[in-house]
Coordinates of C-alpha atoms and ligand atoms in Angstrom, one line a residue:
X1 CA 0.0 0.0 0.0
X2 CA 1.7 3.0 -0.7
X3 CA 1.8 6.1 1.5
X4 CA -0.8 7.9 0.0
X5 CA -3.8 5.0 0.2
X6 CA -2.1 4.5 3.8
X7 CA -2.7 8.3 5.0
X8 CA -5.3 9.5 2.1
X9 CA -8.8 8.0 3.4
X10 CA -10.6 11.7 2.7
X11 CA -8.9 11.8 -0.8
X12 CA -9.7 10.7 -4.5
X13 CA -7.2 8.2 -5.0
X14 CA -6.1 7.7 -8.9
X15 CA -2.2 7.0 -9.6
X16 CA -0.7 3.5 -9.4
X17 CA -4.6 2.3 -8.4
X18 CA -5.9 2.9 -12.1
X19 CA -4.5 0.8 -14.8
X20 CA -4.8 3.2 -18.2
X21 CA -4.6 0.6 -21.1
X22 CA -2.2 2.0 -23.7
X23 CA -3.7 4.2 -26.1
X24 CA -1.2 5.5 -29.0
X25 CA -2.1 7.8 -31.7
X26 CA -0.9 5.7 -34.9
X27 CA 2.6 6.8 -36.8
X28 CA 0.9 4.9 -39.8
X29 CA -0.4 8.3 -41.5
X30 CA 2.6 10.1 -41.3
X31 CA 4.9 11.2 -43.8
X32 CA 8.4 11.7 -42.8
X33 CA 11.0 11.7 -45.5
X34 CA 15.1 10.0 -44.3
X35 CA 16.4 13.1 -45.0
X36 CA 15.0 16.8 -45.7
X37 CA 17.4 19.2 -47.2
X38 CA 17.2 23.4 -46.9
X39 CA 14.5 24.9 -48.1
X40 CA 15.5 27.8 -50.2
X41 CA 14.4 29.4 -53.2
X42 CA 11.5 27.0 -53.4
X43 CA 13.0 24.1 -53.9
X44 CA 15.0 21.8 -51.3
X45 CA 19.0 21.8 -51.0
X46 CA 20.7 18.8 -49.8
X47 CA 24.4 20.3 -49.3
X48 CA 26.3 20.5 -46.1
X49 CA 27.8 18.3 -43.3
X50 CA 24.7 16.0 -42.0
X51 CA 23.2 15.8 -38.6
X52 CA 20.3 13.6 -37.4
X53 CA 16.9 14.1 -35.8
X54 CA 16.1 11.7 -33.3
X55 CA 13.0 10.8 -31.1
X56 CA 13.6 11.9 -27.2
X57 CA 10.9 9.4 -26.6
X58 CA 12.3 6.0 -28.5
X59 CA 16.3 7.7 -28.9
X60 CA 15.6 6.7 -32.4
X61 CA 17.0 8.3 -35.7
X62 CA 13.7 9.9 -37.6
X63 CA 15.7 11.9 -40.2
X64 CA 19.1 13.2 -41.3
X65 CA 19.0 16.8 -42.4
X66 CA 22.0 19.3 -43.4
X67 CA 24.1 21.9 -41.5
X68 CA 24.0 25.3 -43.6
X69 CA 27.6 27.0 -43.5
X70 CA 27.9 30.8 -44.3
X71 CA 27.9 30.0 -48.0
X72 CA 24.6 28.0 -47.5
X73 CA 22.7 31.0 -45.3
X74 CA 24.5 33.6 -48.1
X75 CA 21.9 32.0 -50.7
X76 CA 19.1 32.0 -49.1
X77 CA 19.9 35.7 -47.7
X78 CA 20.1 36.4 -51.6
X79 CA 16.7 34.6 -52.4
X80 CA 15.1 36.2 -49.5
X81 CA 16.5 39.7 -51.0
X82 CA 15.2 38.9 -54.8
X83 CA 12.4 37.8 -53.8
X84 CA 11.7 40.8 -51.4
X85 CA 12.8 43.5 -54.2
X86 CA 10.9 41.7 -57.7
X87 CA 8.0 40.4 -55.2
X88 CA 6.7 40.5 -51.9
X89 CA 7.2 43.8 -51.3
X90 CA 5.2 44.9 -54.4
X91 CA 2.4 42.5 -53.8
X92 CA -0.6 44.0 -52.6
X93 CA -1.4 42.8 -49.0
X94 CA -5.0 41.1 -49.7
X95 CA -2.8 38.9 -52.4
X96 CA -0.1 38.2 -49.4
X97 CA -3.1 36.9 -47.2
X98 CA -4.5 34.3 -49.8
X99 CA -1.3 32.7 -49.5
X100 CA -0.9 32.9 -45.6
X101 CA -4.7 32.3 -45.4
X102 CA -3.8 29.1 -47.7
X103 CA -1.1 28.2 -45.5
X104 CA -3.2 28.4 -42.3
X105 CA -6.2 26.4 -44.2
X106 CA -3.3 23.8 -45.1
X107 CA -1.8 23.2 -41.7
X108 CA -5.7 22.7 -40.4
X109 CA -5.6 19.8 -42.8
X110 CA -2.6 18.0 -42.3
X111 CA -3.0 18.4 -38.3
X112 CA -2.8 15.3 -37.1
X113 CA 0.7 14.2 -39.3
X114 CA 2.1 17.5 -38.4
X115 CA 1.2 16.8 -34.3
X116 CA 2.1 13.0 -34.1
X117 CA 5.7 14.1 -36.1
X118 CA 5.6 17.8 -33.3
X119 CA 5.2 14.5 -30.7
X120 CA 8.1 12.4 -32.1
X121 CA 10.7 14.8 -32.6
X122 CA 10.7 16.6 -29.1
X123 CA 8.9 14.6 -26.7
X124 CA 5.6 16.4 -25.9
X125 CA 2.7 14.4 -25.4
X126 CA 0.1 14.0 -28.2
X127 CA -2.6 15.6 -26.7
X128 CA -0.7 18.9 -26.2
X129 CA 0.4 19.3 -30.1
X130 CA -2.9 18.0 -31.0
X131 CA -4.7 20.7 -29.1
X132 CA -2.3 23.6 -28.3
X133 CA 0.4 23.3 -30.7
X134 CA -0.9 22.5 -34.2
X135 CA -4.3 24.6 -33.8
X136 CA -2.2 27.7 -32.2
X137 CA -0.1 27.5 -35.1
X138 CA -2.6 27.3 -37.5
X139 CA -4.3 30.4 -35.7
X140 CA -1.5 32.8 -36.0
X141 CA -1.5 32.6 -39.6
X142 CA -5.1 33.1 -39.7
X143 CA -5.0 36.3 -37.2
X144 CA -1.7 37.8 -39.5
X145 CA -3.6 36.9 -43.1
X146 CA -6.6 39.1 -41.5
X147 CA -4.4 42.2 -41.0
X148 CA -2.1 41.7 -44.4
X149 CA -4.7 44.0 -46.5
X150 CA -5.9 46.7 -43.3
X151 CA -1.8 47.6 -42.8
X152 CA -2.6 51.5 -43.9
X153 CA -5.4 51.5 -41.8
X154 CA -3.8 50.3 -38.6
X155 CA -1.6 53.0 -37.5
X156 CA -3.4 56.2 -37.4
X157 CA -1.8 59.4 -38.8
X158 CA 1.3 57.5 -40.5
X159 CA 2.4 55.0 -43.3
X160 CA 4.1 51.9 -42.3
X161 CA 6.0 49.5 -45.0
X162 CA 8.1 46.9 -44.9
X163 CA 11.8 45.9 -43.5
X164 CA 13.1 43.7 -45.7
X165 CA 14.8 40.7 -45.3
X166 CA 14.4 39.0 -41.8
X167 CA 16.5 36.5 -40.0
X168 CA 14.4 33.9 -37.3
X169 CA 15.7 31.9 -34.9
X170 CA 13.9 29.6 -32.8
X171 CA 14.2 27.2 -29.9
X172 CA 12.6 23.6 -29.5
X173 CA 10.4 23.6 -26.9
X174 CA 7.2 24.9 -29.7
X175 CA 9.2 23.9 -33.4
X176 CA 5.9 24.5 -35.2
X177 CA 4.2 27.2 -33.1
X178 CA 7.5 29.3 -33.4
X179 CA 7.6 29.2 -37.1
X180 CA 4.0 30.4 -37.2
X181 CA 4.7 33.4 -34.6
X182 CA 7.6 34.1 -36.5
X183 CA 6.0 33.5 -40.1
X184 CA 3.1 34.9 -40.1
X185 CA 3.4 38.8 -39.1
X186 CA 6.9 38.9 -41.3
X187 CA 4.8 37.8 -44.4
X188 CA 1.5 40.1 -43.8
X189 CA 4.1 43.2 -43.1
X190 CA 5.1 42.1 -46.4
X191 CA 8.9 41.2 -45.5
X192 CA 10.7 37.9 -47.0
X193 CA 12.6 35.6 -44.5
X194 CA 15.4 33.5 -43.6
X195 CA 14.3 31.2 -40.8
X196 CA 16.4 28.4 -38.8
X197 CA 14.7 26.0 -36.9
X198 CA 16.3 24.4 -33.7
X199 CA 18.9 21.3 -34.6
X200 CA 16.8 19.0 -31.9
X201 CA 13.3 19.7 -33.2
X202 CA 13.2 20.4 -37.4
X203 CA 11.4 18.0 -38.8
X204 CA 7.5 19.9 -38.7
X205 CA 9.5 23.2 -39.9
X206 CA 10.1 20.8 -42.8
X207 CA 6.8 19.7 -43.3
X208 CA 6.0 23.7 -43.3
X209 CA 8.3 23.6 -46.6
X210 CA 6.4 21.6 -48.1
X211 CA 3.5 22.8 -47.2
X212 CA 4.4 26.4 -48.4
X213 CA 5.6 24.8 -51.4
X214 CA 2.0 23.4 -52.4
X215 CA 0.8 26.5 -51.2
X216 CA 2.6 28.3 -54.0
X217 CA 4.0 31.0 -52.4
X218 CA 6.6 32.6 -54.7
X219 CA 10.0 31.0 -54.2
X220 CA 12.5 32.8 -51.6
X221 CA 10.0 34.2 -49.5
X222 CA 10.5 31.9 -47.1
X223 CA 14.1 30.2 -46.9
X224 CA 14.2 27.7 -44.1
X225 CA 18.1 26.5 -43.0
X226 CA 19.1 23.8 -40.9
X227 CA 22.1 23.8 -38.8
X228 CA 23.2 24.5 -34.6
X229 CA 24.0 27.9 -33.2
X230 CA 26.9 28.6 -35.8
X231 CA 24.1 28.9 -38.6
X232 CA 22.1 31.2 -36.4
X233 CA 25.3 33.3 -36.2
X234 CA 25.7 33.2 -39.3
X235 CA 22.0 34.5 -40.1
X236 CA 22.3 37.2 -37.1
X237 CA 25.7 38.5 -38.7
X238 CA 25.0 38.5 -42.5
X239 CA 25.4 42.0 -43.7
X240 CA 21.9 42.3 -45.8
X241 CA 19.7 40.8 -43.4
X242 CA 17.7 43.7 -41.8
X243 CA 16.1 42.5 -38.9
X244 CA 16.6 40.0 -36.4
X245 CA 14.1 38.4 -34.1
X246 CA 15.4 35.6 -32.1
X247 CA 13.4 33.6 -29.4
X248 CA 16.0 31.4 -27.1
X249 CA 18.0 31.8 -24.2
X250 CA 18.7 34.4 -22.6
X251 CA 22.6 33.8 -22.8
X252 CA 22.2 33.6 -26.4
X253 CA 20.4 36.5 -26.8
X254 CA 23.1 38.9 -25.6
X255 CA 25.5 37.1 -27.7
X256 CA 23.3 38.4 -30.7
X257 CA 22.5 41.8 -28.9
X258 CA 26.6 41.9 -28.8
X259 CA 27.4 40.7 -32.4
X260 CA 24.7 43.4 -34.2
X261 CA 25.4 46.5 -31.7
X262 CA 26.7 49.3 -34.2
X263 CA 24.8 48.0 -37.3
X264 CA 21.4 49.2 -38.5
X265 CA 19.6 46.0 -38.4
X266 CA 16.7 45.8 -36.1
X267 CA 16.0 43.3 -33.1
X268 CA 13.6 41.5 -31.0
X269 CA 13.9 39.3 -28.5
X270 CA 12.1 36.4 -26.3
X271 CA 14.0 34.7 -24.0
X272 CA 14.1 32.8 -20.8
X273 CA 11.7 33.4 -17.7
X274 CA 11.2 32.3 -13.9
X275 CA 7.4 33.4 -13.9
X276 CA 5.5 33.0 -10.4
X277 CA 2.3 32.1 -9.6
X278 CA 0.6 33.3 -6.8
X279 CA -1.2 31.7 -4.4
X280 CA -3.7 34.2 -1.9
X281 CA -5.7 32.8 1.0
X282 CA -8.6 33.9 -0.5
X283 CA -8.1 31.5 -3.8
X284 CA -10.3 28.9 -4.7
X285 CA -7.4 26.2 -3.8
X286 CA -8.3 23.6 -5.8
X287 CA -8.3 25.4 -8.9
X288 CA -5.2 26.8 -8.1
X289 CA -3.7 23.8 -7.6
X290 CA -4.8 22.5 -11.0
X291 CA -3.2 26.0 -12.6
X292 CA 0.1 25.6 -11.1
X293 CA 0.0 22.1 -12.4
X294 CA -0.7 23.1 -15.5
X295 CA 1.9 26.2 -15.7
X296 CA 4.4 24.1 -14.6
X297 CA 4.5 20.6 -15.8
X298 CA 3.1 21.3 -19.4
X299 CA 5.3 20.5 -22.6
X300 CA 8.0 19.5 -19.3
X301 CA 8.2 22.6 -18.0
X302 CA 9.9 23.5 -21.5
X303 CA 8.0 26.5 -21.7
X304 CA 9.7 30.3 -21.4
X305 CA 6.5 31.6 -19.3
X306 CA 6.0 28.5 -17.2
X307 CA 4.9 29.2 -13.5
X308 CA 8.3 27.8 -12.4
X309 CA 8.4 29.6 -8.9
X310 CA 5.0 29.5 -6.5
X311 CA 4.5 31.7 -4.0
X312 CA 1.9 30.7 -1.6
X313 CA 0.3 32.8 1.2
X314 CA 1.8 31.5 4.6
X315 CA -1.8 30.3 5.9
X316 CA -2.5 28.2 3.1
X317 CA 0.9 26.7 2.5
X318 CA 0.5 23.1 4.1
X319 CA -2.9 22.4 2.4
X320 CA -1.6 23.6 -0.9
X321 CA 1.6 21.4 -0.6
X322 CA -0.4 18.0 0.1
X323 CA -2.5 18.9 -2.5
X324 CA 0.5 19.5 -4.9
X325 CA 1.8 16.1 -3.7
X326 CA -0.9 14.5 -4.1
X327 CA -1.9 15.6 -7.5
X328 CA 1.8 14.9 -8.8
X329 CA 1.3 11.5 -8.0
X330 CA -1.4 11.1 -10.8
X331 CA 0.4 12.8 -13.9
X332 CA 1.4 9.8 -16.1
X333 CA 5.0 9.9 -17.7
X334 CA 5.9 8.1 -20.8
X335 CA 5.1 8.0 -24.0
X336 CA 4.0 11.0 -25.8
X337 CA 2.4 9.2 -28.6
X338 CA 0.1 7.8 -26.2
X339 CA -3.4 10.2 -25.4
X340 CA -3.0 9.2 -21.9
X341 CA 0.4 10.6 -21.2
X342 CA 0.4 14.2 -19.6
X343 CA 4.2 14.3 -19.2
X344 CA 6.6 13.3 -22.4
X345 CA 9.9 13.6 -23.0
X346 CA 12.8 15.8 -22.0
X347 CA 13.6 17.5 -25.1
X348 CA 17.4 16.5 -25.2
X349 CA 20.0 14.7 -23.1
X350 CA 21.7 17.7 -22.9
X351 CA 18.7 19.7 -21.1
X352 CA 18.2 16.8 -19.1
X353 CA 21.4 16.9 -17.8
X354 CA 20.6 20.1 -17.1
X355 CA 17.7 19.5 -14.8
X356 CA 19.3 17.1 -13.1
X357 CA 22.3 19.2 -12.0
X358 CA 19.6 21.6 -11.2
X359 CA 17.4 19.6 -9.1
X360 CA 21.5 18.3 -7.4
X361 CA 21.6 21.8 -6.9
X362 CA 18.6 22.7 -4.9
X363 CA 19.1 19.6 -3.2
X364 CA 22.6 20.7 -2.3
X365 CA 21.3 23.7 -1.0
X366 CA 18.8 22.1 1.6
X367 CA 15.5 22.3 -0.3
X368 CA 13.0 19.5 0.4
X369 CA 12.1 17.5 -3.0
X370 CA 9.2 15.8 -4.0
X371 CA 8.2 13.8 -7.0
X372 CA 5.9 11.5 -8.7
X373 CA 6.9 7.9 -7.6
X374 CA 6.0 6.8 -11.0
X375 CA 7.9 4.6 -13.3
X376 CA 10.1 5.6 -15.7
X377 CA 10.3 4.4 -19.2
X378 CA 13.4 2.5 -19.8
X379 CA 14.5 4.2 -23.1
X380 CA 14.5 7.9 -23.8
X381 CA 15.2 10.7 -21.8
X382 CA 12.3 11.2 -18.7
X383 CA 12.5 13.2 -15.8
X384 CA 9.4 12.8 -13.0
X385 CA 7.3 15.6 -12.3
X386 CA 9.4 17.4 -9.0
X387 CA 8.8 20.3 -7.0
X388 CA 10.7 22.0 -3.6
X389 CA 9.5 23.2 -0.7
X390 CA 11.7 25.5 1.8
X391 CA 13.3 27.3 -1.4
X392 CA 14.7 30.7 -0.5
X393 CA 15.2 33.0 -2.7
X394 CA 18.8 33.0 -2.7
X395 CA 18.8 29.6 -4.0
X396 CA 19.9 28.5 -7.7
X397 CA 16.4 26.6 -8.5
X398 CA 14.7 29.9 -7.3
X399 CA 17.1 32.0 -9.6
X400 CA 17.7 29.9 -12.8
X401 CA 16.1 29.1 -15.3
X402 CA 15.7 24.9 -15.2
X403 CA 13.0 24.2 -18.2
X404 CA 12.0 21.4 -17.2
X405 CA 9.3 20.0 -15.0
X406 CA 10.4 21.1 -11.5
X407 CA 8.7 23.7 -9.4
X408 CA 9.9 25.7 -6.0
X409 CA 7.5 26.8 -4.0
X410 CA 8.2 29.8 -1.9
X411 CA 5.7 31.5 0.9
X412 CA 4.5 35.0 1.5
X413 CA 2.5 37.4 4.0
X414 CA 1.3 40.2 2.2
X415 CA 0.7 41.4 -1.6
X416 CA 3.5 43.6 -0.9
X417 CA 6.1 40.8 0.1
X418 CA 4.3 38.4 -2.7
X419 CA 4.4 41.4 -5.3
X420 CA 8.0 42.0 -4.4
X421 CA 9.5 38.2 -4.3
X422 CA 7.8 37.9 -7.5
X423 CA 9.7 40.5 -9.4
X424 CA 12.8 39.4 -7.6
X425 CA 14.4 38.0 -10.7
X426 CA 16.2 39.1 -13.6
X427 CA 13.5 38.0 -15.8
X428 CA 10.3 39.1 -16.7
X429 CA 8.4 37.5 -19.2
X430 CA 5.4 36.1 -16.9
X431 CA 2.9 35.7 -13.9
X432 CA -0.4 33.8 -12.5
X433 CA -2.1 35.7 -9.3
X434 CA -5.1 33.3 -7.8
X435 CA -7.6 34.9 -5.4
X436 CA -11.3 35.5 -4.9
X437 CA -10.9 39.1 -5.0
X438 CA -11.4 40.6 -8.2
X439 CA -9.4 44.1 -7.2
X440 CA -6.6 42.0 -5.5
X441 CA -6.4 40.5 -9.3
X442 CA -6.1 43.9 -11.0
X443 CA -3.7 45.8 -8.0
X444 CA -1.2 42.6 -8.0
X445 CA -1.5 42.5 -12.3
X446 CA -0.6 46.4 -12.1
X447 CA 2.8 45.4 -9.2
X448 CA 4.1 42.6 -11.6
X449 CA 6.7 43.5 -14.0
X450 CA 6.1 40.9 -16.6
X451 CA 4.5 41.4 -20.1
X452 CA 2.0 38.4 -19.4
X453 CA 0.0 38.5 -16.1
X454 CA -3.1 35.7 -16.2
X455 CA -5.6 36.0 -13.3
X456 CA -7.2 32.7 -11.8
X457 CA -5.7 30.5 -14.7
X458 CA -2.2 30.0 -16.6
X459 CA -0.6 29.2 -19.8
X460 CA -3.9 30.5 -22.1
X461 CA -2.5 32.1 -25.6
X462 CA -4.1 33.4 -28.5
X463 CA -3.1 35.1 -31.2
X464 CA -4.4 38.4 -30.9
X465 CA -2.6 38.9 -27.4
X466 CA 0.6 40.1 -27.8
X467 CA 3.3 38.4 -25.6
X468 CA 6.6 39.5 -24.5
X469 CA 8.9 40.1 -21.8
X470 CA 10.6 42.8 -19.7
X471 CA 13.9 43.0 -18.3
X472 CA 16.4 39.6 -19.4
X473 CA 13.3 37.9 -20.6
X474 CA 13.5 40.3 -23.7
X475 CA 11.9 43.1 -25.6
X476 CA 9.6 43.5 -28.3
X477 CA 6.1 42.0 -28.5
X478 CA 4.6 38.5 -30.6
X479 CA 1.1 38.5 -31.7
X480 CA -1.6 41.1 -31.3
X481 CA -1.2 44.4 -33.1
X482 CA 1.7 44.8 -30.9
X483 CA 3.4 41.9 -33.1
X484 CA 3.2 43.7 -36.1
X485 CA 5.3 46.7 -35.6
X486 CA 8.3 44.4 -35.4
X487 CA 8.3 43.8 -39.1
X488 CA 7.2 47.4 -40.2
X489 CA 8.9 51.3 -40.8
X490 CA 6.4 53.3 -39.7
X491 CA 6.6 57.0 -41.1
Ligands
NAI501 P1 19.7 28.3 -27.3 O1 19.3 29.6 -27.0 O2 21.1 27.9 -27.5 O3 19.0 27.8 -28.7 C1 17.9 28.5 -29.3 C2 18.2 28.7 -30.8 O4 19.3 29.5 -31.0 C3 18.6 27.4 -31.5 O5 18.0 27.4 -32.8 C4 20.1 27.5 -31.6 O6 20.6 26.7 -32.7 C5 20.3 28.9 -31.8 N1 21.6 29.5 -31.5 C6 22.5 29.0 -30.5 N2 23.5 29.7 -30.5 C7 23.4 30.8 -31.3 C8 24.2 31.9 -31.7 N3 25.3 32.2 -31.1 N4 23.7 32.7 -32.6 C9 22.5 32.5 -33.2 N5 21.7 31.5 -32.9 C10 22.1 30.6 -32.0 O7 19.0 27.3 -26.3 P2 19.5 25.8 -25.9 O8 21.0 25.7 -25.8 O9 18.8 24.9 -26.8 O10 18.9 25.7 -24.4 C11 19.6 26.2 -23.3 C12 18.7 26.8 -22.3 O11 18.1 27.9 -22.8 C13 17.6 25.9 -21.8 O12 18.0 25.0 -20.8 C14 16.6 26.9 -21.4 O13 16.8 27.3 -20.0 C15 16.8 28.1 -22.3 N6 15.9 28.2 -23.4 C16 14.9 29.1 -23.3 C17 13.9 29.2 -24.2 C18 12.8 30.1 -24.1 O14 11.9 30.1 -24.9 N7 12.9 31.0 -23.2 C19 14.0 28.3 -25.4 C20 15.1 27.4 -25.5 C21 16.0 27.4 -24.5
MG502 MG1 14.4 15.6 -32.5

């Protein structure tokens, strides 16, 4: 009997007493090609050293792809540039949003190949590409296609245009949701692109190529290169790219900040966070509970806004901590093809080493860990769902950044004290407050210096809310109207 049954009479028991059978989403439908070359110009380049795609889940191989070099990123700087100048930036925008509206209508219809592949190539369970990822992604490019054509209308009293040639990079913890919040405003502002995916996750970015292919969007307007951080260099530092938008680590992103200081080109950035949630008295616990499960332990904890620090009011601390426990002990780890599975894989070996030196770390440091007792599978990379009590703030899993699913739960007395150990971070991209009080909601929303602040729930998105950070976790804004002025001169 294990410890829960033993002292957990008054509670709903599920956990190692439910048997789920197994219930994967077939790979039989899919598509996936042994090896995907650049997409430049329209057409797909196999040139360049190799490198392989594999499954987090199964540690299989699911595709080689190719590393672009300088030469490789040069020509698809100079499609991007043709294309922008003969074009894209001559097209008028209700003809750029038939083909983004096209592209939109054509991920809707190859959802379920492009969520089971989003699943096998980093780790995250089926049910979270099938309904968050894919639909999301799909969403943005309908929101952008609806704005292409209203452009001169949008900013009142000026005339906005174009930038040019843009240079994307993107992380792996959202592959296909990335490319669409990276895609879609650049191409209804009218600007051509060079876009690299992340080395551990490219294989739906490829799918997107062929996708835009069938759409018909004029060759070069979208050049998609392969390769590790020396090919995103290599974008960031070419001299006719005109804008960079990067969405990463935070370490990397004052590499690029560095490397373009003193030229003209332009910059956004989204990097890493350490959001809170925040727990008052007042909250209706329960829910809470199932928010803070939900902002930390989705896609891992992979997630640049995740609620990866709680801060519960001192009163209701022990109740919210056995409910925590408890609760932990019913999310089921293992394989993300499989609908029942709320926890996949950890994206990479190398970022679970890095939760595990964390978790050493806080450890270390006299934290008291606990984590789901479940069983592990016995390939692929898998960490258990984990969170701390007695954190302080001084200590590395309340600082850093881990990305993965571990939580540290802090306490507080007043909104003050909660408002200020909240914003005690270098980051600043996120936050969850969770009380009864409707003007506690707004007053704590107005203290937190974070560009997202949900009230009684966590990790909602849509496209026309624009999302960004303050402070380390970057500047400049991602969806909404906010999301357009990236890509655009206004005069
Ligand atoms: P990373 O920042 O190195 O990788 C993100 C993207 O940048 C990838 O496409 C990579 O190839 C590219 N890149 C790497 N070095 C570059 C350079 N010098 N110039 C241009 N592009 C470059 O992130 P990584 O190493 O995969 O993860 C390390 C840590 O970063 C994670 O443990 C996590 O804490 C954090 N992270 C945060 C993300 C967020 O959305 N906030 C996303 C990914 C990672
Ligand atoms: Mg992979």
């Amino acid at each position: 009997m294990s410890e829960l049954q033993k002292n957990g009479a008054r509670e709903l028991l599920f956990g190692d007493l439910w048997e789920y059978a197994p219930a994967p989403e077939s790979r039989g439908h899919i598509n996936l090609a042994e090896s995907y070359g650049h997409f430049i110009n329209g057409e797909f380049i196999k040139e360049g050293d190799e490198f392989t795609s594999v499954s987090p889940s199964t540690e299989e191989t699911l595709s080689t792809l190719h590393i672009a070099d300088d030469a490789m990123v040069d020509r698809a700087v100079k499609a991007a540039r043709d294309a922008y100048d003969n074009v894209w930036s001559k097209m008028p925008g209700r003809e750029r949003a038939k083909y983004i509206y096209r592209i939109a209508r054509m991920i809707q219809e190859k959802s379920r190949e492009l969520a089971v592949i989003e699943s096998m190539d980093g780790g995250k369970p089926i049910r979270e590409s099938r309904d968050v990822d894919i639909p999301l992604a799909a969403a943005h490019f309908f929101y952008y296609a609806g704005w292409a054509d209203k452009l001169e209308y949008t900013f009142p009293a000026s005339s906005v245009s174009s930038i040019g040639v843009v240079g994307q990079i993107i992380p792996w913890n959202f592959p296909l949701l990335m490319m669409a919040w990276k895609l879609a405003p650049a191409l209804a502002t009218g600007n051509t692109i060079v876009i690299k995916p992340a080395e551990t996750t490219p294989l739906t970015a490829m799918k997107l190529a062929e996708i835009i292919q069938e759409a018909g969007l004029p060759p070069g307007v979208v050049n998609i290169v392969n390769g590790y951080g020396k090919t995103g260099a290599a974008i960031v530092n070419h001299p006719d790219i005109n804008k960079v938008a990067f969405t990463g680590s935070t370490e990397v992103g004052k590499i690029i900040q560095r490397s373009i200081a003193g030229t003209d080109k332009r910059l956004t950035l989204e990097l890493g966070g350490k959001g809170a949630n925040i727990i008052f008295e007042d909250a209706a616990i329960d829910q809470a509970v199932e928010g803070v499960i939900n902002g930390i332990y989705f896609n891992q904890g992979h997630v640049c806004c995740a609620g990866s620090r709680l801060l519960v009011q001192e009163s209701v601390h022990d109740e919210v901590v056995r409910k925590l426990n408890h609760r932990i002990q019913t999310l089921i780890v293992g394989d993300p093809l499989d609908k029942n599975t709320d926890i996949g894989a950890i994206n990479s070996r190398e970022q679970l080493s890095k939760i595990q030196e964390l978790v050493q770390s806080g450890e270390q440091e006299g934290a008291v860990r606990f984590a789901t007792q479940c069983k592990l599978p016995d390939k692929g990379y898998f960490f258990p769902p984990t969170f701390f009590t007695d954190v302080s703030p001084s200590h590395r899993i309340a600082q850093e950044e881990i990305f993965g699913p571990v939580l540290s739960v802090m306490t507080f007395r007043t909104p003050e004290e909660a408002a200020a150990k909240a914003n005690n971070t270098p980051y600043g991209l996120s936050a969850g407050i969770w009380s009864d009080k409707g003007s506690k909601l707004f007053k704590m929303a107005q203290l937190m210096r974070a560009g997202v602040v949900w009230g009684n729930t966590y990790n909602k998105f849509d496209p026309g809310s624009p999302f960004g950070g303050y402070k380390e976790s970057g500047f400049g804004r991602e969806g909404g109207l906010h999301g357009l002025l990236p890509y655009l001169e206004v005069k």
